[in-house]
C-alpha cells in the first residue's frame, strides 16, 4: 500500500507526518492572516463607525455602508474609496480630505456635509442631495453628478473635468474658480424661473 510513495515521504499516520501536517496548517493560517491584515482592521473600523459615528482616518475601502445612518459622522481623512454608500444618510457629516474615489453615493443625503478637499474622482453621486455642502477644492473629475441637487453648494476651486452634470440643480451654487466646468453646464442646469 505505501510502496508507491517515494522513500522518506512522511505518512500522515506517523508521528513525523502529523508534525508536518500541523506545520503546513500553521503556515497556511499565517499566510491567510498576512494576506488579510486589512480585513480585520476594516471590520473594526466599520463597527466603530456604525457604533460611534467617529472614525477619523479610518480604512473603509470597499465597505458596504448601504443605507447607513451616519448623519453628523466624523470621517475626516478616511479612505472610503469604492465604498457602497447608496442611500446613506451623511447629513452634516465631516468628510474633509476623505478619499471617496469610485464610491457609490447614489441617492445619498449629503446636505450640509463638509467635503472640502475630498477626492471624489469617478464617484457615483447620481440623484444625491448635496445642497449646502462644502466642496471647496474637491476633486470631482469624472464623477456622475447627474440629477444631483447642488443648490447652495460651495464648489470654489473644485475640479469638475469630465463630471456629468446632466440635470443637476445648481441654484445659488458658488462656482467661482471651479475648474473644468463648461459654461453651458452651468446655465443648462439652472432651473427655469
XYZ file of N, CA, C and O in Angstrom:
772
model
N 0.809 -1.186 0.000
C 0.000 0.000 0.000
C 0.857 1.256 0.000
O 0.594 2.179 -0.726
N 1.878 1.327 0.844
C 2.743 2.500 0.922
C 3.913 2.384 -0.055
O 4.708 3.293 -0.149
N 3.940 1.316 -0.793
C 5.056 1.080 -1.689
C 5.135 2.089 -2.826
O 6.187 2.254 -3.428
N 4.031 2.771 -3.166
C 4.026 3.730 -4.261
C 4.669 5.057 -3.885
O 5.000 5.868 -4.748
N 4.821 5.340 -2.592
C 5.395 6.608 -2.138
C 6.913 6.560 -2.235
O 7.530 5.533 -1.969
N 7.534 7.696 -2.599
C 8.999 7.728 -2.635
C 9.559 7.507 -1.236
O 8.931 7.834 -0.238
N 10.745 6.912 -1.197
C 11.432 6.637 0.063
C 11.570 7.934 0.867
O 11.923 8.972 0.332
N 11.269 7.919 2.154
C 11.445 9.074 3.025
C 10.236 9.986 3.106
O 10.256 10.971 3.825
N 9.145 9.690 2.347
C 7.941 10.515 2.404
C 7.209 10.231 3.704
O 6.878 9.082 3.984
N 6.957 11.294 4.528
C 6.246 11.057 5.775
C 4.796 10.662 5.501
O 4.145 11.217 4.635
N 4.311 9.700 6.218
C 2.941 9.239 6.080
C 2.129 9.875 7.192
O 2.585 9.987 8.324
N 0.889 10.327 6.843
C 0.099 11.084 7.807
C -0.164 10.314 9.089
O -0.381 10.911 10.127
N -0.159 9.025 9.071
C -0.395 8.239 10.275
C 0.819 8.187 11.193
O 0.713 7.811 12.349
N 1.986 8.576 10.695
C 3.204 8.517 11.504
C 3.357 9.813 12.290
O 2.740 10.834 11.977
N 4.193 9.789 13.297
C 4.449 10.978 14.121
C 5.039 12.100 13.264
O 4.651 13.268 13.395
N 5.964 11.746 12.376
C 6.580 12.759 11.513
C 5.555 13.360 10.548
O 5.540 14.557 10.306
N 4.672 12.542 10.003
C 3.631 13.006 9.093
C 2.666 13.957 9.780
O 2.259 14.980 9.224
N 2.302 13.636 11.030
C 1.393 14.504 11.792
C 2.040 15.853 12.088
O 1.406 16.891 11.992
N 3.325 15.824 12.425
C 4.043 17.072 12.704
C 4.116 17.925 11.454
O 3.890 19.140 11.496
N 4.423 17.319 10.297
C 4.478 18.078 9.033
C 3.112 18.661 8.670
O 3.025 19.767 8.166
N 2.046 17.909 8.920
C 0.694 18.396 8.629
C 0.375 19.608 9.511
O -0.176 20.596 9.038
N 0.728 19.559 10.781
C 0.493 20.685 11.691
C 1.265 21.911 11.230
O 0.749 23.021 11.245
N 2.505 21.716 10.800
C 3.310 22.843 10.309
C 2.690 23.452 9.056
O 2.674 24.668 8.902
N 2.166 22.615 8.162
C 1.515 23.121 6.954
C 0.269 23.936 7.297
O 0.005 24.977 6.715
N -0.516 23.436 8.250
C -1.730 24.156 8.659
C -1.364 25.485 9.292
O -1.964 26.516 8.986
N -0.365 25.506 10.160
C 0.083 26.754 10.780
C 0.599 27.743 9.739
O 0.308 28.932 9.799
N 1.373 27.250 8.786
C 1.910 28.109 7.738
C 0.782 28.684 6.879
O 0.795 29.871 6.525
N -0.217 27.865 6.562
C -1.366 28.346 5.777
C -2.132 29.412 6.540
O -2.542 30.429 5.974
N -2.336 29.203 7.834
C -3.034 30.193 8.663
C -2.273 31.501 8.726
O -2.860 32.588 8.630
N -0.955 31.419 8.893
C -0.129 32.625 8.946
C -0.185 33.377 7.616
O -0.260 34.608 7.589
N -0.185 32.644 6.503
C -0.273 33.269 5.183
C -1.621 33.976 5.006
O -1.676 35.107 4.536
N -2.696 33.324 5.405
C -4.021 33.949 5.309
C -4.100 35.209 6.159
O -4.675 36.207 5.752
N -3.535 35.175 7.353
C -3.553 36.361 8.215
C -2.752 37.496 7.585
O -3.160 38.644 7.631
N -1.619 37.183 6.985
C -0.785 38.202 6.352
C -1.503 38.820 5.155
O -1.433 40.027 4.932
N -2.217 37.998 4.388
C -2.921 38.498 3.215
C -4.153 39.316 3.595
O -4.611 40.158 2.836
N -4.707 39.097 4.752
C -5.953 39.747 5.133
C -5.770 40.662 6.340
O -6.679 40.843 7.126
N -4.608 41.260 6.484
C -4.361 42.150 7.608
C -5.383 43.272 7.645
O -5.928 43.586 8.684
N -5.686 43.867 6.493
C -6.644 44.960 6.436
C -8.085 44.522 6.629
O -8.940 45.325 6.960
N -8.373 43.232 6.442
C -9.756 42.767 6.566
C -10.291 42.983 7.976
O -11.384 43.462 8.157
N -9.512 42.598 8.973
C -9.979 42.762 10.343
C -9.958 44.224 10.754
O -10.840 44.670 11.460
N -8.971 44.978 10.302
C -8.907 46.401 10.633
C -10.120 47.110 10.058
O -10.762 47.904 10.725
N -10.478 46.795 8.797
C -11.635 47.426 8.178
C -12.899 47.058 8.949
O -13.741 47.907 9.209
N -13.031 45.794 9.313
C -14.200 45.364 10.076
C -14.316 46.112 11.393
O -15.407 46.534 11.785
N -13.202 46.303 12.055
C -13.191 47.052 13.315
C -13.551 48.512 13.066
O -14.270 49.122 13.859
N -13.060 49.060 11.957
C -13.367 50.454 11.626
C -14.845 50.623 11.283
O -15.472 51.597 11.701
N -15.406 49.683 10.539
C -16.829 49.753 10.191
C -17.660 49.687 11.467
O -18.584 50.476 11.667
N -17.310 48.762 12.341
C -18.040 48.612 13.604
C -17.964 49.897 14.433
O -18.972 50.379 14.950
N -16.754 50.454 14.543
C -16.583 51.693 15.302
C -17.401 52.831 14.701
O -18.057 53.579 15.413
N -17.380 52.944 13.364
C -18.138 53.997 12.688
C -19.629 53.868 12.970
O -20.291 54.834 13.326
N -20.170 52.672 12.808
C -21.600 52.471 12.990
C -22.029 52.657 14.448
O -23.137 53.101 14.713
N -21.141 52.337 15.387
C -21.478 52.469 16.803
C -21.295 53.886 17.336
O -22.073 54.341 18.163
N -20.250 54.577 16.868
C -19.904 55.874 17.469
C -20.011 57.060 16.521
O -19.978 58.202 16.962
N -20.073 56.799 15.220
C -20.042 57.833 14.180
C -18.746 58.647 14.241
O -18.681 59.757 13.750
N -17.718 58.090 14.825
C -16.400 58.716 14.910
C -15.386 57.758 14.297
O -15.133 56.690 14.858
N -14.831 58.134 13.158
C -13.862 57.246 12.502
C -12.905 58.077 11.656
O -12.795 57.908 10.450
N -12.203 58.985 12.299
C -11.237 59.843 11.618
C -10.070 59.012 11.101
O -9.501 58.218 11.841
N -9.731 59.183 9.819
C -8.586 58.488 9.237
C -8.763 56.984 9.123
O -7.785 56.253 9.024
N -9.981 56.509 9.106
C -10.245 55.065 9.050
C -10.050 54.489 7.651
O -10.190 55.183 6.657
N -9.775 53.195 7.612
C -9.669 52.461 6.367
C -10.990 51.737 6.132
O -11.275 50.730 6.764
N -11.808 52.296 5.236
C -13.130 51.757 4.942
C -13.272 51.463 3.452
O -14.373 51.460 2.912
N -12.154 51.212 2.803
C -12.142 50.971 1.367
C -13.026 49.780 1.023
O -12.896 48.704 1.604
N -13.980 50.002 0.103
C -14.855 48.937 -0.366
C -15.918 48.513 0.635
O -16.627 47.541 0.394
N -16.061 49.213 1.742
C -17.032 48.826 2.771
C -18.464 48.965 2.262
O -18.769 49.860 1.495
N -19.325 48.071 2.701
C -20.741 48.139 2.359
C -21.458 48.895 3.464
O -21.689 48.362 4.542
N -21.786 50.152 3.188
C -22.484 51.016 4.140
C -23.811 51.485 3.548
O -24.284 52.575 3.832
N -24.414 50.640 2.727
C -25.682 50.966 2.083
C -26.737 51.304 3.133
O -26.941 50.544 4.072
N -27.359 52.460 2.967
C -28.434 52.879 3.861
C -28.003 53.224 5.277
O -28.832 53.381 6.156
N -26.696 53.359 5.513
C -26.202 53.647 6.866
C -26.648 55.020 7.343
O -26.697 55.974 6.577
N -26.981 55.114 8.614
C -27.397 56.368 9.240
C -26.159 57.009 9.866
O -25.788 56.684 10.994
N -25.503 57.887 9.108
C -24.239 58.470 9.529
C -24.303 59.991 9.610
O -23.293 60.672 9.452
N -25.488 60.525 9.867
C -25.645 61.972 9.996
C -24.726 62.504 11.086
O -24.677 61.965 12.191
N -23.944 63.552 10.754
C -23.025 64.170 11.704
C -21.765 63.366 11.982
O -20.977 63.726 12.857
N -21.530 62.291 11.255
C -20.352 61.443 11.489
C -19.058 62.185 11.185
O -19.001 63.052 10.321
N -18.002 61.835 11.912
C -16.665 62.384 11.678
C -15.861 61.340 10.916
O -15.407 60.358 11.493
N -15.700 61.568 9.620
C -14.933 60.678 8.744
C -13.764 61.426 8.109
O -13.265 61.055 7.061
N -13.325 62.445 8.763
C -12.244 63.303 8.287
C -11.017 62.464 7.921
O -10.527 61.696 8.728
N -10.557 62.607 6.659
C -9.340 61.936 6.208
C -9.461 60.429 6.054
O -8.455 59.739 5.924
N -10.663 59.896 6.032
C -10.849 58.441 5.917
C -10.782 57.979 4.470
O -11.029 58.748 3.549
N -10.446 56.706 4.276
C -10.417 56.104 2.942
C -11.719 55.335 2.739
O -11.915 54.269 3.309
N -12.605 55.908 1.935
C -13.881 55.290 1.587
C -13.929 54.989 0.097
O -15.012 54.891 -0.490
N -12.760 54.833 -0.518
C -12.739 54.580 -1.957
C -13.469 53.266 -2.244
O -13.339 52.293 -1.520
N -14.287 53.301 -3.284
C -15.078 52.159 -3.750
C -16.056 51.638 -2.696
O -16.553 50.513 -2.816
N -16.331 52.424 -1.667
C -17.323 52.034 -0.659
C -18.722 52.194 -1.236
O -18.953 53.031 -2.107
N -19.656 51.390 -0.758
C -21.046 51.498 -1.185
C -21.826 52.245 -0.110
O -22.100 51.701 0.961
N -22.140 53.504 -0.407
C -22.888 54.375 0.498
C -24.235 54.743 -0.114
O -24.804 55.784 0.185
N -24.731 53.871 -0.975
C -26.008 54.086 -1.650
C -27.106 54.331 -0.607
O -27.231 53.578 0.354
N -27.850 55.431 -0.779
C -28.956 55.816 0.088
C -28.557 56.022 1.554
O -29.383 55.923 2.457
N -27.296 56.312 1.806
C -26.843 56.570 3.172
C -27.181 57.986 3.599
O -27.263 58.891 2.788
N -27.353 58.176 4.896
C -27.602 59.494 5.461
C -26.279 60.019 6.003
O -25.793 59.533 7.026
N -25.705 60.984 5.299
C -24.460 61.627 5.696
C -24.694 63.119 5.917
O -23.815 63.942 5.726
N -25.898 63.453 6.358
C -26.290 64.837 6.617
C -25.309 65.465 7.609
O -25.044 64.915 8.679
N -24.708 66.581 7.204
C -23.745 67.327 8.040
C -22.537 66.503 8.476
O -21.898 66.815 9.484
N -22.208 65.462 7.750
C -21.027 64.651 8.085
C -19.749 65.404 7.725
O -19.730 66.223 6.811
N -18.677 65.132 8.460
C -17.377 65.742 8.178
C -16.531 64.748 7.403
O -16.033 63.771 7.950
N -16.412 64.990 6.095
C -15.627 64.148 5.191
C -14.453 64.942 4.614
O -13.940 64.621 3.550
N -14.027 65.962 5.335
C -12.925 66.818 4.901
C -11.692 65.959 4.609
O -11.248 65.189 5.449
N -11.174 66.091 3.382
C -9.953 65.388 2.995
C -10.107 63.887 2.838
O -9.120 63.171 2.728
N -11.326 63.396 2.786
C -11.550 61.956 2.644
C -11.327 61.495 1.215
O -11.447 62.259 0.268
N -11.036 60.221 1.073
C -10.800 59.605 -0.229
C -12.046 58.784 -0.574
O -12.291 57.741 0.037
N -12.846 59.280 -1.539
C -14.096 58.638 -1.939
C -14.088 58.284 -3.423
O -15.146 58.155 -4.039
N -12.911 58.115 -4.005
C -12.809 57.802 -5.435
C -13.541 56.491 -5.725
O -13.357 55.498 -5.024
N -14.399 56.520 -6.731
C -15.122 55.330 -7.148
C -16.214 54.894 -6.186
O -16.806 53.829 -6.366
N -16.515 55.695 -5.175
C -17.554 55.327 -4.205
C -18.937 55.467 -4.816
O -19.162 56.291 -5.701
N -19.873 54.659 -4.334
C -21.270 54.752 -4.766
C -22.037 55.541 -3.719
O -22.291 55.052 -2.624
N -22.378 56.786 -4.066
C -23.130 57.675 -3.184
C -24.473 58.023 -3.812
O -25.052 59.062 -3.528
N -24.956 57.131 -4.660
C -26.221 57.378 -5.345
C -27.340 57.517 -4.312
O -27.438 56.731 -3.376
N -28.147 58.542 -4.478
C -29.288 58.856 -3.611
C -28.891 59.099 -2.148
O -29.717 58.990 -1.238
N -27.623 59.422 -1.897
C -27.174 59.702 -0.525
C -27.595 61.104 -0.105
O -27.697 62.004 -0.923
N -27.834 61.270 1.190
C -28.163 62.575 1.766
C -26.873 63.184 2.304
O -26.380 62.782 3.345
N -26.327 64.129 1.553
C -25.080 64.807 1.928
C -25.327 66.295 2.174
O -24.426 67.105 2.060
N -26.558 66.643 2.543
C -26.879 68.051 2.795
C -25.998 68.596 3.907
O -25.863 67.983 4.972
N -25.361 69.731 3.620
C -24.529 70.399 4.612
C -23.254 69.654 4.978
O -22.569 70.017 5.932
N -22.901 68.628 4.238
C -21.687 67.852 4.541
C -20.424 68.646 4.194
O -20.421 69.457 3.273
N -19.371 68.404 4.948
C -18.070 69.026 4.683
C -17.246 68.046 3.855
O -16.750 67.053 4.374
N -17.130 68.343 2.564
C -16.349 67.526 1.631
C -15.174 68.334 1.082
O -14.660 68.053 0.003
N -14.747 69.311 1.840
C -13.643 70.166 1.396
C -12.390 69.322 1.171
O -11.976 68.553 2.032
N -11.814 69.464 -0.022
C -10.581 68.755 -0.356
C -10.744 67.258 -0.526
O -9.764 66.528 -0.632
N -11.980 66.762 -0.577
C -12.216 65.321 -0.736
C -11.923 64.873 -2.161
O -12.105 65.622 -3.109
N -11.471 63.630 -2.314
C -11.238 63.034 -3.622
C -12.466 62.211 -3.982
O -12.706 61.165 -3.381
N -13.244 62.705 -4.937
C -14.465 62.036 -5.393
C -14.348 61.646 -6.862
O -15.349 61.551 -7.570
N -13.130 61.406 -7.323
C -12.922 61.045 -8.731
C -13.717 59.790 -9.075
O -13.614 58.773 -8.393
N -14.520 59.894 -10.130
C -15.273 58.742 -10.613
C -16.368 58.266 -9.677
O -16.914 57.185 -9.879
N -16.698 59.039 -8.658
C -17.751 58.635 -7.715
C -19.118 58.741 -8.366
O -19.345 59.579 -9.226
N -20.034 57.887 -7.936
C -21.411 57.924 -8.420
C -22.250 58.690 -7.405
O -22.553 58.182 -6.328
N -22.590 59.932 -7.755
C -23.402 60.794 -6.896
C -24.763 61.063 -7.536
O -25.439 62.024 -7.188
N -25.159 60.210 -8.457
C -26.399 60.406 -9.196
C -27.574 60.523 -8.226
O -27.736 59.692 -7.340
N -28.360 61.581 -8.396
C -29.558 61.917 -7.603
C -29.269 62.115 -6.108
O -30.184 62.098 -5.293
N -28.017 62.328 -5.741
C -27.690 62.614 -4.334
C -28.102 64.040 -3.997
O -28.250 64.882 -4.876
N -28.304 64.305 -2.716
C -28.637 65.655 -2.266
C -27.404 66.246 -1.596
O -27.043 65.859 -0.487
N -26.750 67.163 -2.313
C -25.553 67.841 -1.812
C -25.850 69.307 -1.504
O -24.935 70.114 -1.412
N -27.115 69.654 -1.339
C -27.453 71.054 -1.109
C -26.780 71.554 0.166
O -26.776 70.887 1.190
N -26.160 72.732 0.038
C -25.478 73.350 1.167
C -24.161 72.692 1.547
O -23.551 73.057 2.551
N -23.692 71.743 0.770
C -22.428 71.058 1.082
C -21.228 71.928 0.735
O -21.298 72.807 -0.121
N -20.120 71.686 1.402
C -18.866 72.392 1.144
C -17.963 71.479 0.324
O -17.438 70.496 0.838
N -17.818 71.807 -0.959
C -16.982 71.027 -1.873
C -15.787 71.848 -2.363
O -15.246 71.593 -3.436
N -15.368 72.823 -1.557
C -14.198 73.616 -1.944
C -12.993 72.702 -2.124
O -12.737 71.833 -1.294
N -12.274 72.924 -3.224
C -11.047 72.178 -3.538
C -11.270 70.675 -3.686
O -10.316 69.904 -3.668
N -12.511 70.227 -3.830
C -12.793 68.804 -4.009
C -12.439 68.376 -5.431
O -12.538 69.157 -6.371
N -12.034 67.126 -5.582
C -11.707 66.567 -6.892
C -12.879 65.702 -7.345
O -13.092 64.611 -6.828
N -13.652 66.234 -8.297
C -14.836 65.554 -8.810
C -14.642 65.118 -10.261
O -15.620 64.924 -10.994
N -13.392 64.939 -10.678
C -13.112 64.547 -12.063
C -13.808 63.224 -12.379
O -13.655 62.240 -11.653
N -14.591 63.238 -13.459
C -15.258 62.023 -13.919
C -16.394 61.543 -13.026
O -16.916 60.453 -13.240
N -16.789 62.329 -12.051
C -17.883 61.930 -11.157
C -19.225 62.058 -11.865
O -19.407 62.902 -12.732
N -20.174 61.210 -11.493
C -21.532 61.291 -12.033
C -22.378 62.098 -11.059
O -22.750 61.622 -9.992
N -22.631 63.355 -11.442
C -23.446 64.267 -10.639
C -24.795 64.506 -11.306
O -25.470 65.494 -11.027
N -25.195 63.593 -12.173
C -26.452 63.796 -12.899
C -27.634 63.774 -11.936
O -27.702 62.956 -11.031
N -28.500 64.751 -12.136
C -29.729 64.924 -11.354
C -29.460 65.096 -9.854
O -30.308 64.808 -9.019
N -28.276 65.581 -9.542
C -27.887 65.840 -8.159
C -28.308 67.247 -7.762
O -28.241 68.166 -8.561
N -28.720 67.415 -6.517
C -29.072 68.746 -6.017
C -27.808 69.385 -5.452
O -27.290 68.955 -4.420
N -27.309 70.393 -6.168
C -26.114 71.129 -5.756
C -26.471 72.564 -5.368
O -25.620 73.438 -5.370
N -27.720 72.806 -4.995
C -28.154 74.151 -4.603
C -27.381 74.604 -3.378
O -27.175 73.834 -2.442
N -26.969 75.862 -3.416
C -26.236 76.483 -2.296
C -24.943 75.749 -1.929
O -24.445 75.881 -0.818
N -24.429 74.965 -2.860
C -23.189 74.226 -2.626
C -21.991 75.104 -2.955
O -22.005 75.850 -3.915
N -20.942 75.002 -2.147
C -19.719 75.756 -2.398
C -18.773 74.874 -3.211
O -18.217 73.910 -2.692
N -18.629 75.212 -4.498
C -17.748 74.478 -5.403
C -16.510 75.300 -5.766
O -15.889 75.081 -6.806
N -16.138 76.236 -4.899
C -14.978 77.086 -5.154
C -13.744 76.221 -5.360
O -13.400 75.375 -4.532
N -13.096 76.410 -6.506
C -11.857 75.715 -6.847
C -12.009 74.190 -6.930
O -11.040 73.458 -6.843
N -13.244 73.710 -7.089
C -13.463 72.265 -7.257
C -13.058 71.866 -8.671
O -13.182 72.646 -9.612
N -12.572 70.653 -8.837
C -12.150 70.133 -10.141
C -13.268 69.255 -10.693
O -13.567 68.204 -10.130
N -13.869 69.719 -11.799
C -15.042 69.060 -12.368
C -14.798 68.528 -13.778
O -15.757 68.223 -14.485
N -13.539 68.374 -14.176
C -13.228 67.883 -15.523
C -13.890 66.524 -15.743
O -13.688 65.598 -14.962
N -14.679 66.438 -16.807
C -15.309 65.164 -17.175
C -16.463 64.749 -16.282
O -16.997 63.654 -16.440
N -16.874 65.605 -15.356
C -18.012 65.267 -14.490
C -19.311 65.375 -15.277
O -19.460 66.244 -16.128
N -20.245 64.488 -15.004
C -21.556 64.503 -15.649
C -22.500 65.329 -14.784
O -22.837 64.933 -13.674
N -22.915 66.479 -15.300
C -23.804 67.385 -14.576
C -25.196 67.444 -15.212
O -25.962 68.357 -14.926
N -25.538 66.461 -16.031
C -26.827 66.464 -16.718
C -27.960 66.509 -15.682
O -28.056 65.666 -14.798
N -28.797 67.531 -15.798
C -29.957 67.659 -14.934
C -29.643 68.063 -13.501
O -30.539 68.101 -12.666
N -28.374 68.364 -13.205
C -28.010 68.766 -11.838
C -28.596 70.131 -11.527
O -28.672 71.002 -12.387
N -29.006 70.327 -10.309
C -29.580 71.599 -9.860
C -28.462 72.414 -9.221
O -27.893 72.007 -8.211
N -28.158 73.578 -9.823
C -27.050 74.420 -9.378
C -27.515 75.773 -8.855
O -26.737 76.725 -8.813
N -28.751 75.874 -8.420
C -29.313 77.131 -7.952
C -28.502 77.674 -6.779
O -28.295 76.998 -5.775
N -27.997 78.895 -6.925
C -27.199 79.595 -5.908
C -25.911 78.869 -5.528
O -25.342 79.104 -4.461
N -25.442 77.959 -6.362
C -24.163 77.287 -6.102
C -23.019 78.270 -6.344
O -23.087 79.097 -7.249
N -21.987 78.204 -5.532
C -20.811 79.057 -5.679
C -19.833 78.349 -6.611
O -19.224 77.355 -6.229
N -19.735 78.884 -7.829
C -18.948 78.227 -8.871
C -17.662 78.974 -9.217
O -16.978 78.601 -10.163
N -17.320 80.019 -8.441
C -16.115 80.787 -8.729
C -14.889 79.874 -8.683
O -14.738 79.062 -7.777
N -14.059 80.028 -9.683
C -12.798 79.300 -9.802
C -12.960 77.791 -9.934
O -11.987 77.056 -9.798
N -14.168 77.313 -10.198
C -14.345 75.877 -10.429
C -13.608 75.512 -11.716
O -13.714 76.214 -12.719
N -12.869 74.446 -11.708
C -12.036 74.040 -12.832
C -12.762 72.972 -13.650
O -13.297 72.016 -13.085
N -12.788 73.159 -14.975
C -13.344 72.159 -15.875
C -14.845 72.213 -16.025
O -15.442 71.302 -16.572
N -15.456 73.296 -15.562
C -16.903 73.435 -15.677
C -17.208 74.210 -16.944
O -16.872 75.383 -17.054
N -17.846 73.549 -17.907
C -18.205 74.209 -19.159
C -19.282 75.243 -18.883
O -20.167 75.024 -18.069
N -19.198 76.359 -19.540
C -20.142 77.444 -19.309
C -21.583 76.991 -19.533
O -22.471 77.319 -18.775
N -21.845 76.159 -20.580
C -23.221 75.744 -20.812
C -23.689 74.738 -19.771
O -24.863 74.583 -19.545
N -22.781 74.052 -19.068
C -23.192 73.146 -17.994
C -23.843 73.945 -16.882
O -24.827 73.519 -16.297
N -23.269 75.122 -16.579
C -23.819 75.962 -15.517
C -25.216 76.431 -15.873
O -26.136 76.306 -15.082
N -25.357 76.983 -17.078
C -26.640 77.574 -17.440
C -27.675 76.521 -17.787
O -28.827 76.671 -17.456
N -27.257 75.415 -18.389
C -28.213 74.381 -18.777
C -28.814 73.721 -17.551
O -29.928 73.210 -17.607
N -28.106 73.750 -16.436
C -28.582 73.054 -15.249
C -29.362 73.940 -14.300
O -29.874 73.470 -13.304
N -29.400 75.242 -14.606
C -30.138 76.170 -13.744
C -31.626 75.948 -13.973
O -32.078 75.826 -15.103
N -32.440 75.893 -12.912
C -33.871 75.718 -13.100
C -34.490 76.946 -13.738
O -34.005 78.052 -13.554
N -35.550 76.741 -14.471
C -36.271 77.869 -15.076
C -36.985 78.648 -13.995
O -37.575 78.067 -13.098
N -36.933 79.965 -14.104
C -37.587 80.784 -13.082
C -38.698 81.582 -13.679
O -38.766 81.884 -14.782
